[in-house]
PDB file of C-alpha atoms and ligand atoms in Angstrom:
ATOM      1  CA  MET A   1       7.395 -12.816  -7.010  1.00 65.00           C
ATOM      2  CA  ASP A   2       5.209 -16.303  -8.204  1.00 68.00           C
ATOM      3  CA  THR A   3       2.001 -16.656  -7.248  1.00 72.00           C
ATOM      4  CA  LYS A   4       2.448 -19.733  -4.834  1.00 75.00           C
ATOM      5  CA  THR A   5       5.343 -17.262  -2.863  1.00 78.00           C
ATOM      6  CA  LEU A   6       2.655 -14.504  -2.225  1.00 76.00           C
ATOM      7  CA  GLN A   7       0.390 -16.877  -1.449  1.00 77.00           C
ATOM      8  CA  GLN A   8       2.043 -18.496   1.054  1.00 77.00           C
ATOM      9  CA  SER A   9       3.229 -14.930   2.606  1.00 77.00           C
ATOM     10  CA  TYR A  10      -0.364 -13.701   3.008  1.00 76.00           C
ATOM     11  CA  GLU A  11      -0.995 -16.937   4.534  1.00 75.00           C
ATOM     12  CA  ARG A  12       1.899 -16.166   7.244  1.00 73.00           C
ATOM     13  CA  ARG A  13       0.378 -12.897   8.027  1.00 71.00           C
ATOM     14  CA  ALA A  14      -2.416 -14.712   9.284  1.00 69.00           C
ATOM     15  CA  SER A  15      -1.062 -18.289  10.137  1.00 77.00           C
ATOM     16  CA  ARG A  16      -1.422 -19.309  13.989  1.00 81.00           C
ATOM     17  CA  ARG A  17       0.879 -21.909  13.487  1.00 86.00           C
ATOM     18  CA  TRP A  18       4.165 -21.561  16.287  1.00 88.00           C
ATOM     19  CA  LYS A  19       6.842 -20.931  13.830  1.00 84.00           C
ATOM     20  CA  ASP A  20       4.811 -18.023  12.244  1.00 84.00           C
ATOM     21  CA  ARG A  21       3.712 -16.374  15.253  1.00 88.00           C
ATOM     22  CA  LEU A  22       7.511 -16.634  16.442  1.00 88.00           C
ATOM     23  CA  ARG A  23       8.567 -14.846  13.058  1.00 85.00           C
ATOM     24  CA  ARG A  24       6.091 -12.008  13.575  1.00 86.00           C
ATOM     25  CA  TRP A  25       6.903 -11.276  16.515  1.00 88.00           C
ATOM     26  CA  LEU A  26      10.598 -11.182  16.500  1.00 90.00           C
ATOM     27  CA  SER A  27      10.139  -9.363  13.242  1.00 93.00           C
ATOM     28  CA  PRO A  28      11.426  -5.339  13.767  1.00 96.00           C
ATOM     29  CA  PRO A  29       8.928  -2.643  13.651  1.00 97.00           C
ATOM     30  CA  ALA A  30       8.216  -1.457   9.934  1.00 97.00           C
ATOM     31  CA  PRO A  31      10.507   1.839   9.304  1.00 97.00           C
ATOM     32  CA  LEU A  32       8.081   4.257   8.757  1.00 97.00           C
ATOM     33  CA  VAL A  33       5.173   6.085  10.445  1.00 97.00           C
ATOM     34  CA  MET A  34       2.253   7.497   8.863  1.00 97.00           C
ATOM     35  CA  ASN A  35       1.913  11.265   8.364  1.00 97.00           C
ATOM     36  CA  PRO A  36      -0.238  12.570  11.075  1.00 96.00           C
ATOM     37  CA  ARG A  37      -1.716  14.909   8.971  1.00 96.00           C
ATOM     38  CA  GLU A  38      -3.056  12.918   6.037  1.00 97.00           C
ATOM     39  CA  PRO A  39      -7.051  13.002   6.052  1.00 97.00           C
ATOM     40  CA  ARG A  40      -9.104  10.121   6.827  1.00 93.00           C
ATOM     41  CA  ASP A  41     -12.334  10.699   7.404  1.00 91.00           C
ATOM     42  CA  PHE A  42     -14.241  11.077   4.051  1.00 96.00           C
ATOM     43  CA  PRO A  43     -17.471   9.729   4.361  1.00 95.00           C
ATOM     44  CA  LEU A  44     -17.937   5.887   4.090  1.00 97.00           C
ATOM     45  CA  GLY A  45     -21.650   4.491   1.949  1.00 97.00           C
ATOM     46  CA  ARG A  46     -23.509   1.323   2.262  1.00 97.00           C
ATOM     47  CA  TRP A  47     -20.831  -0.038  -0.614  1.00 98.00           C
ATOM     48  CA  ASN A  48     -17.371   0.849   0.106  1.00 98.00           C
ATOM     49  CA  LEU A  49     -14.709  -0.809  -1.688  1.00 98.00           C
ATOM     50  CA  TYR A  50     -10.779  -1.935  -0.835  1.00 98.00           C
ATOM     51  CA  LEU A  51      -8.950  -2.907  -3.165  1.00 98.00           C
ATOM     52  CA  GLY A  52      -5.719  -5.266  -3.193  1.00 96.00           C
ATOM     53  CA  GLY A  53      -6.344  -6.228   0.651  1.00 93.00           C
ATOM     54  CA  ALA A  54      -5.144  -9.937   0.613  1.00 89.00           C
ATOM     55  CA  GLY A  55      -4.577 -11.259   4.333  1.00 84.00           C
ATOM     56  CA  ARG A  56      -6.358  -8.402   5.810  1.00 87.00           C
ATOM     57  CA  THR A  57      -9.356  -7.953   7.229  1.00 90.00           C
ATOM     58  CA  VAL A  58     -11.462  -4.692   6.681  1.00 95.00           C
ATOM     59  CA  SER A  59     -14.196  -4.301   7.866  1.00 94.00           C
ATOM     60  CA  GLY A  60     -17.465  -2.040   6.253  1.00 96.00           C
ATOM     61  CA  TYR A  61     -15.762  -2.738   2.908  1.00 98.00           C
ATOM     62  CA  VAL A  62     -15.511  -5.189   0.205  1.00 98.00           C
ATOM     63  CA  ASN A  63     -12.370  -6.459   0.065  1.00 97.00           C
ATOM     64  CA  LEU A  64     -11.129  -7.576  -3.693  1.00 98.00           C
ATOM     65  CA  ASP A  65      -7.923  -8.808  -4.810  1.00 96.00           C
ATOM     66  CA  LEU A  66      -6.318 -10.899  -7.541  1.00 93.00           C
ATOM     67  CA  PHE A  67      -6.525 -13.918  -5.194  1.00 88.00           C
ATOM     68  CA  PRO A  68      -9.079 -15.785  -3.416  1.00 88.00           C
ATOM     69  CA  MET A  69      -7.195 -15.935   0.075  1.00 85.00           C
ATOM     70  CA  ALA A  70      -7.274 -14.770   3.700  1.00 82.00           C
ATOM     71  CA  GLY A  71      -9.796 -11.934   4.234  1.00 89.00           C
ATOM     72  CA  VAL A  72     -10.651 -11.924   0.141  1.00 93.00           C
ATOM     73  CA  ASP A  73     -14.139 -11.043  -0.670  1.00 96.00           C
ATOM     74  CA  VAL A  74     -14.005 -10.778  -4.391  1.00 97.00           C
ATOM     75  CA  ALA A  75     -11.216 -12.365  -6.353  1.00 96.00           C
ATOM     76  CA  ALA A  76     -10.733 -10.525  -9.501  1.00 98.00           C
ATOM     77  CA  ASP A  77      -8.350  -8.196 -11.409  1.00 98.00           C
ATOM     78  CA  ALA A  78      -8.264  -4.396 -10.899  1.00 98.00           C
ATOM     79  CA  HIS A  79      -8.571  -3.731 -14.709  1.00 98.00           C
ATOM     80  CA  ALA A  80     -12.070  -5.198 -14.931  1.00 98.00           C
ATOM     81  CA  LEU A  81     -13.813  -4.462 -11.537  1.00 98.00           C
ATOM     82  CA  PRO A  82     -16.944  -7.288 -11.906  1.00 98.00           C
ATOM     83  CA  PHE A  83     -19.599  -4.658 -10.250  1.00 98.00           C
ATOM     84  CA  ARG A  84     -21.821  -2.228 -11.664  1.00 98.00           C
ATOM     85  CA  SER A  85     -21.073   1.387 -12.246  1.00 98.00           C
ATOM     86  CA  GLY A  86     -21.841   3.700  -9.405  1.00 98.00           C
ATOM     87  CA  LEU A  87     -22.130   0.853  -6.968  1.00 98.00           C
ATOM     88  CA  PHE A  88     -19.099   2.021  -4.135  1.00 98.00           C
ATOM     89  CA  THR A  89     -19.486   5.647  -2.038  1.00 98.00           C
ATOM     90  CA  ARG A  90     -15.779   5.328  -1.012  1.00 98.00           C
ATOM     91  CA  ILE A  91     -12.706   3.318  -2.420  1.00 98.00           C
ATOM     92  CA  GLU A  92      -9.605   2.481  -0.900  1.00 98.00           C
ATOM     93  CA  CYS A  93      -6.755   1.850  -2.983  1.00 98.00           C
ATOM     94  CA  ASP A  94      -3.357   1.496  -1.244  1.00 98.00           C
ATOM     95  CA  ALA A  95      -0.207   0.476  -2.792  1.00 98.00           C
ATOM     96  CA  VAL A  96      -1.664  -1.284  -5.779  1.00 98.00           C
ATOM     97  CA  LEU A  97      -1.362   0.819  -8.611  1.00 98.00           C
ATOM     98  CA  GLU A  98       2.160   0.331  -8.848  1.00 98.00           C
ATOM     99  CA  HIS A  99       1.268  -3.779  -9.521  1.00 98.00           C
ATOM    100  CA  VAL A 100      -0.934  -3.267 -12.362  1.00 98.00           C
ATOM    101  CA  ARG A 101       0.126  -3.475 -15.850  1.00 98.00           C
ATOM    102  CA  ASP A 102      -2.238  -0.608 -16.996  1.00 98.00           C
ATOM    103  CA  ALA A 103      -2.608   1.934 -14.081  1.00 98.00           C
ATOM    104  CA  ASP A 104      -4.838   4.070 -16.436  1.00 98.00           C
ATOM    105  CA  GLN A 105      -7.316   1.466 -17.134  1.00 98.00           C
ATOM    106  CA  ALA A 106      -7.501   0.605 -13.017  1.00 98.00           C
ATOM    107  CA  MET A 107      -8.000   4.039 -12.392  1.00 98.00           C
ATOM    108  CA  ARG A 108     -11.398   3.915 -15.114  1.00 98.00           C
ATOM    109  CA  GLU A 109     -12.327   1.318 -13.510  1.00 98.00           C
ATOM    110  CA  ILE A 110     -12.307   2.996 -10.026  1.00 98.00           C
ATOM    111  CA  SER A 111     -14.236   6.077 -11.112  1.00 98.00           C
ATOM    112  CA  ARG A 112     -16.721   3.875 -13.151  1.00 98.00           C
ATOM    113  CA  VAL A 113     -17.751   1.964  -9.999  1.00 98.00           C
ATOM    114  CA  LEU A 114     -17.641   4.553  -7.589  1.00 98.00           C
ATOM    115  CA  ALA A 115     -20.919   6.967  -7.429  1.00 98.00           C
ATOM    116  CA  PRO A 116     -21.025  10.494  -8.223  1.00 98.00           C
ATOM    117  CA  GLY A 117     -20.079  12.622  -5.178  1.00 97.00           C
ATOM    118  CA  GLY A 118     -18.052   9.290  -3.971  1.00 98.00           C
ATOM    119  CA  TYR A 119     -14.209   9.685  -3.048  1.00 98.00           C
ATOM    120  CA  ALA A 120     -11.546   7.412  -3.509  1.00 98.00           C
ATOM    121  CA  HIS A 121      -8.402   7.520  -1.601  1.00 98.00           C
ATOM    122  CA  VAL A 122      -5.313   6.284  -4.026  1.00 98.00           C
ATOM    123  CA  VAL A 123      -1.817   5.872  -1.952  1.00 98.00           C
ATOM    124  CA  THR A 124       1.085   5.046  -4.333  1.00 98.00           C
ATOM    125  CA  PRO A 125       4.945   4.512  -3.401  1.00 98.00           C
ATOM    126  CA  PHE A 126       7.527   7.396  -5.031  1.00 98.00           C
ATOM    127  CA  CYS A 127      10.738   6.520  -3.724  1.00 98.00           C
ATOM    128  CA  HIS A 128      10.654   2.568  -2.538  1.00 98.00           C
ATOM    129  CA  PRO A 129      12.520  -0.815  -3.423  1.00 98.00           C
ATOM    130  CA  PHE A 130      10.771  -2.942  -6.107  1.00 97.00           C
ATOM    131  CA  HIS A 131       8.267  -5.040  -4.557  1.00 95.00           C
ATOM    132  CA  ALA A 132       6.516  -7.422  -6.743  1.00 93.00           C
ATOM    133  CA  TYR A 133       2.950  -8.582  -5.714  1.00 92.00           C
ATOM    134  CA  PRO A 134       2.813 -10.061  -7.981  1.00 92.00           C
ATOM    135  CA  GLU A 135       4.636  -7.669 -10.102  1.00 95.00           C
ATOM    136  CA  ASP A 136       6.121  -4.092  -9.829  1.00 97.00           C
ATOM    137  CA  HIS A 137       5.654  -1.707 -12.823  1.00 98.00           C
ATOM    138  CA  ARG A 138       6.364   2.047 -11.910  1.00 98.00           C
ATOM    139  CA  ARG A 139       6.457   4.474  -9.252  1.00 98.00           C
ATOM    140  CA  PHE A 140       4.541   7.731  -8.851  1.00 98.00           C
ATOM    141  CA  THR A 141       4.651  11.579  -7.945  1.00 98.00           C
ATOM    142  CA  ILE A 142       1.262  13.560  -6.591  1.00 98.00           C
ATOM    143  CA  ASP A 143       1.412  15.412  -9.541  1.00 98.00           C
ATOM    144  CA  GLY A 144       1.543  12.096 -11.649  1.00 98.00           C
ATOM    145  CA  LEU A 145      -1.367  10.481  -9.753  1.00 98.00           C
ATOM    146  CA  ARG A 146      -3.460  14.228  -9.811  1.00 98.00           C
ATOM    147  CA  CYS A 147      -3.255  13.795 -13.990  1.00 97.00           C
ATOM    148  CA  LEU A 148      -4.302  10.240 -13.545  1.00 97.00           C
ATOM    149  CA  GLY A 149      -7.598  10.731 -11.819  1.00 97.00           C
ATOM    150  CA  SER A 150      -8.362  14.010 -13.461  1.00 96.00           C
ATOM    151  CA  GLY A 151      -8.185  12.069 -16.305  1.00 94.00           C
ATOM    152  CA  CYS A 152     -11.126   9.782 -15.790  1.00 95.00           C
ATOM    153  CA  GLY A 153     -13.594  12.355 -14.009  1.00 96.00           C
ATOM    154  CA  LEU A 154     -12.523  12.593 -10.478  1.00 98.00           C
ATOM    155  CA  THR A 155     -11.559  15.883  -8.964  1.00 98.00           C
ATOM    156  CA  PRO A 156      -8.496  15.792  -6.713  1.00 98.00           C
ATOM    157  CA  VAL A 157      -9.799  17.175  -3.017  1.00 98.00           C
ATOM    158  CA  ALA A 158      -6.521  16.376  -0.903  1.00 98.00           C
ATOM    159  CA  GLU A 159      -3.107  15.181  -1.511  1.00 98.00           C
ATOM    160  CA  GLY A 160       0.681  15.121   0.236  1.00 97.00           C
ATOM    161  CA  TRP A 161       3.001  12.280   1.695  1.00 98.00           C
ATOM    162  CA  ARG A 162       1.792   9.491   4.033  1.00 98.00           C
ATOM    163  CA  THR A 163       5.344   8.199   4.532  1.00 98.00           C
ATOM    164  CA  GLY A 164       8.374  10.401   4.067  1.00 98.00           C
ATOM    165  CA  PRO A 165      11.979  11.074   3.573  1.00 98.00           C
ATOM    166  CA  THR A 166      13.400   8.797   6.849  1.00 98.00           C
ATOM    167  CA  ALA A 167      10.728   6.094   5.990  1.00 98.00           C
ATOM    168  CA  THR A 168      12.758   6.168   1.926  1.00 98.00           C
ATOM    169  CA  MET A 169      16.547   6.073   3.591  1.00 98.00           C
ATOM    170  CA  LEU A 170      15.455   3.219   5.960  1.00 98.00           C
ATOM    171  CA  VAL A 171      13.626   0.721   3.547  1.00 98.00           C
ATOM    172  CA  PHE A 172      16.662   1.149   1.312  1.00 98.00           C
ATOM    173  CA  ALA A 173      19.432   1.170   3.939  1.00 98.00           C
ATOM    174  CA  LEU A 174      17.511  -2.042   4.972  1.00 97.00           C
ATOM    175  CA  GLU A 175      17.544  -3.768   1.543  1.00 97.00           C
ATOM    176  CA  TYR A 176      21.196  -2.712   0.407  1.00 98.00           C
ATOM    177  CA  ALA A 177      22.194  -4.611   3.721  1.00 97.00           C
ATOM    178  CA  LYS A 178      20.251  -7.636   2.158  1.00 96.00           C
ATOM    179  CA  ILE A 179      21.711  -7.513  -0.877  1.00 96.00           C
ATOM    180  CA  LEU A 180      25.578  -7.506   0.764  1.00 96.00           C
ATOM    181  CA  ALA A 181      24.476  -9.781   3.512  1.00 95.00           C
ATOM    182  CA  PRO A 182      25.181 -13.567   2.051  1.00 87.00           C
ATOM    183  CA  GLY A 183      22.601 -16.291   1.718  1.00 94.00           C
ATOM    184  CA  ARG A 184      18.964 -16.526   3.298  1.00 93.00           C
ATOM    185  CA  LEU A 185      20.357 -16.678   6.767  1.00 94.00           C
ATOM    186  CA  GLY A 186      22.122 -13.837   6.226  1.00 96.00           C
ATOM    187  CA  ARG A 187      19.516 -11.750   4.914  1.00 95.00           C
ATOM    188  CA  ALA A 188      17.066 -12.691   7.508  1.00 94.00           C
ATOM    189  CA  ALA A 189      20.098 -11.714  10.288  1.00 95.00           C
ATOM    190  CA  ALA A 190      20.368  -8.400   8.619  1.00 96.00           C
ATOM    191  CA  HIS A 191      16.718  -7.550   8.405  1.00 95.00           C
ATOM    192  CA  PHE A 192      16.469  -8.607  12.077  1.00 95.00           C
ATOM    193  CA  PHE A 193      19.647  -6.512  13.671  1.00 96.00           C
ATOM    194  CA  LEU A 194      19.654  -3.403  11.155  1.00 97.00           C
ATOM    195  CA  GLY A 195      15.618  -3.382  11.546  1.00 98.00           C
ATOM    196  CA  TRP A 196      15.670  -3.145  15.211  1.00 98.00           C
ATOM    197  CA  LEU A 197      18.303  -0.920  15.303  1.00 98.00           C
ATOM    198  CA  LEU A 198      17.000   1.491  12.928  1.00 98.00           C
ATOM    199  CA  PHE A 199      13.528   1.496  13.475  1.00 98.00           C
ATOM    200  CA  PRO A 200      13.539   4.130  15.961  1.00 98.00           C
ATOM    201  CA  LEU A 201      14.729   6.718  13.499  1.00 98.00           C
ATOM    202  CA  ARG A 202      11.589   6.647  12.078  1.00 98.00           C
ATOM    203  CA  TYR A 203      10.236   9.291  14.061  1.00 98.00           C
ATOM    204  CA  LEU A 204      11.915  11.800  12.511  1.00 98.00           C
ATOM    205  CA  ASP A 205       9.614  11.893   9.598  1.00 98.00           C
ATOM    206  CA  LEU A 206       6.804  13.422  12.310  1.00 98.00           C
ATOM    207  CA  VAL A 207       8.970  16.551  12.153  1.00 97.00           C
ATOM    208  CA  LEU A 208      10.536  16.276   8.564  1.00 97.00           C
ATOM    209  CA  HIS A 209       6.890  15.800   7.060  1.00 95.00           C
ATOM    210  CA  ARG A 210       6.599  19.539   8.052  1.00 94.00           C
ATOM    211  CA  SER A 211       8.990  20.488   5.463  1.00 96.00           C
ATOM    212  CA  PRO A 212       8.444  21.426   1.740  1.00 94.00           C
ATOM    213  CA  ARG A 213      11.142  19.627   0.686  1.00 96.00           C
ATOM    214  CA  ALA A 214      10.317  16.523   2.224  1.00 96.00           C
ATOM    215  CA  GLY A 215       8.662  15.217  -0.743  1.00 96.00           C
ATOM    216  CA  ARG A 216      11.745  15.459  -2.962  1.00 98.00           C
ATOM    217  CA  ILE A 217      12.374  11.882  -1.583  1.00 98.00           C
ATOM    218  CA  GLY A 218       9.260  10.664   0.164  1.00 98.00           C
ATOM    219  CA  ASN A 219       8.305   7.107   0.086  1.00 98.00           C
ATOM    220  CA  HIS A 220       4.495   7.157  -0.663  1.00 98.00           C
ATOM    221  CA  CYS A 221       2.378   9.984  -1.743  1.00 98.00           C
ATOM    222  CA  TYR A 222      -1.841  10.032  -1.420  1.00 98.00           C
ATOM    223  CA  VAL A 223      -4.448  12.039  -3.165  1.00 98.00           C
ATOM    224  CA  TRP A 224      -8.074  11.794  -2.150  1.00 98.00           C
ATOM    225  CA  PHE A 225      -9.985  12.016  -5.413  1.00 98.00           C
ATOM    226  CA  ARG A 226     -13.658  13.369  -5.491  1.00 98.00           C
ATOM    227  CA  LYS A 227     -16.443  11.641  -8.385  1.00 98.00           C
ATOM    228  CA  ASN A 228     -17.304  14.463 -10.560  1.00 93.00           C
ATOM    229  CA  GLU A 229     -21.530  14.944 -10.074  1.00 90.00           C
TER     230      GLU A 229
HETATM  231  C1  SAM B 301       1.405  -4.015  -1.979  1.00 62.76           C
HETATM  232  S1  SAM B 301       0.033  -4.941  -1.362  1.00 62.76           S
HETATM  233  C2  SAM B 301      -0.987  -3.768  -0.776  1.00 62.76           C
HETATM  234  C3  SAM B 301      -0.750  -4.121   0.410  1.00 62.76           C
HETATM  235  C4  SAM B 301      -2.622  -3.525   1.202  1.00 62.76           C
HETATM  236  N1  SAM B 301      -2.896  -2.133   0.692  1.00 62.76           N
HETATM  237  C5  SAM B 301      -1.928  -3.505   2.706  1.00 62.76           C
HETATM  238  O1  SAM B 301      -1.857  -2.026   3.210  1.00 62.76           O
HETATM  239  O2  SAM B 301      -1.395  -4.332   3.052  1.00 62.76           O
HETATM  240  C6  SAM B 301      -0.595  -5.289  -3.455  1.00 62.76           C
HETATM  241  C7  SAM B 301      -1.755  -5.455  -3.336  1.00 62.76           C
HETATM  242  O3  SAM B 301      -2.412  -5.946  -4.563  1.00 62.76           O
HETATM  243  C8  SAM B 301      -2.786  -6.781  -5.291  1.00 62.76           C
HETATM  244  N2  SAM B 301      -2.775  -6.689  -6.584  1.00 62.76           N
HETATM  245  C9  SAM B 301      -2.019  -6.525  -7.623  1.00 62.76           C
HETATM  246  N3  SAM B 301      -2.538  -6.548  -8.677  1.00 62.76           N
HETATM  247  C10 SAM B 301      -3.306  -6.491  -8.819  1.00 62.76           C
HETATM  248  C11 SAM B 301      -4.634  -6.469  -9.767  1.00 62.76           C
HETATM  249  N4  SAM B 301      -4.633  -6.171 -11.043  1.00 62.76           N
HETATM  250  N5  SAM B 301      -5.897  -6.546  -9.297  1.00 62.76           N
HETATM  251  C12 SAM B 301      -6.419  -6.377  -7.851  1.00 62.76           C
HETATM  252  N6  SAM B 301      -5.480  -6.907  -7.114  1.00 62.76           N
HETATM  253  C13 SAM B 301      -3.971  -6.870  -7.410  1.00 62.76           C
HETATM  254  C14 SAM B 301      -1.622  -7.951  -4.927  1.00 62.76           C
HETATM  255  O4  SAM B 301      -2.022  -8.819  -4.660  1.00 62.76           O
HETATM  256  C15 SAM B 301      -1.739  -7.344  -3.156  1.00 62.76           C
HETATM  257  O5  SAM B 301      -2.403  -8.033  -2.483  1.00 62.76           O
END
């Protein structure tokens, strides 16, 4: 996706124009539910960093993204974070590492700016369609994520699946329908009708998350890391 289209799509998220409000109102609910067993209560500190939160309000965090737009406090690249070492108590990195060119370097930067004993929460897609923000380079397993962090002084303390196999099936079904549908209007209609029809199935994941096999086609996985003292 080019930068201009990306900026427009972020601006639409927060826009108060009636056309954008109507689009948001008609848009079907996301085809996924979060795993309620994913831990969220690791400590926050005076300074916390949210990577890739363009178009979002993330109170309690410094919001860093590539582009200076709504919600962003610092426009910078995750490959070279403009902060001193050990500044942050907690770092959220949700669906960003698939977009960076060098995930090892981004992870080294996360580790560098994290204080000893601080926590980083890294979430990445495993089975998920191509989505360029502004590029899309890779997918991750939990094993891969764990190794990425361990290689730069981070110890995994919790891990699992955020979104499950039903989310995977639904996002691929929607994408497939949009490929079949002709033109922009056809894609919008496929997204609208199929999205509203299928979204109730997402609740199946609340049961499937308990299955040890769910991760074989899991949608997004997470690992919580603690920075070594
Ligand atoms: C899929 S979105 C993340 C969505 C966000 N976590 C949320 O839940 O709404 C990926 C974000 O990462 C940002 N991003 C991509 N590459 C980046 C980089 N090298 N440095 C910083 N941010 C980057 C994109 O601009 C985009 O806002």
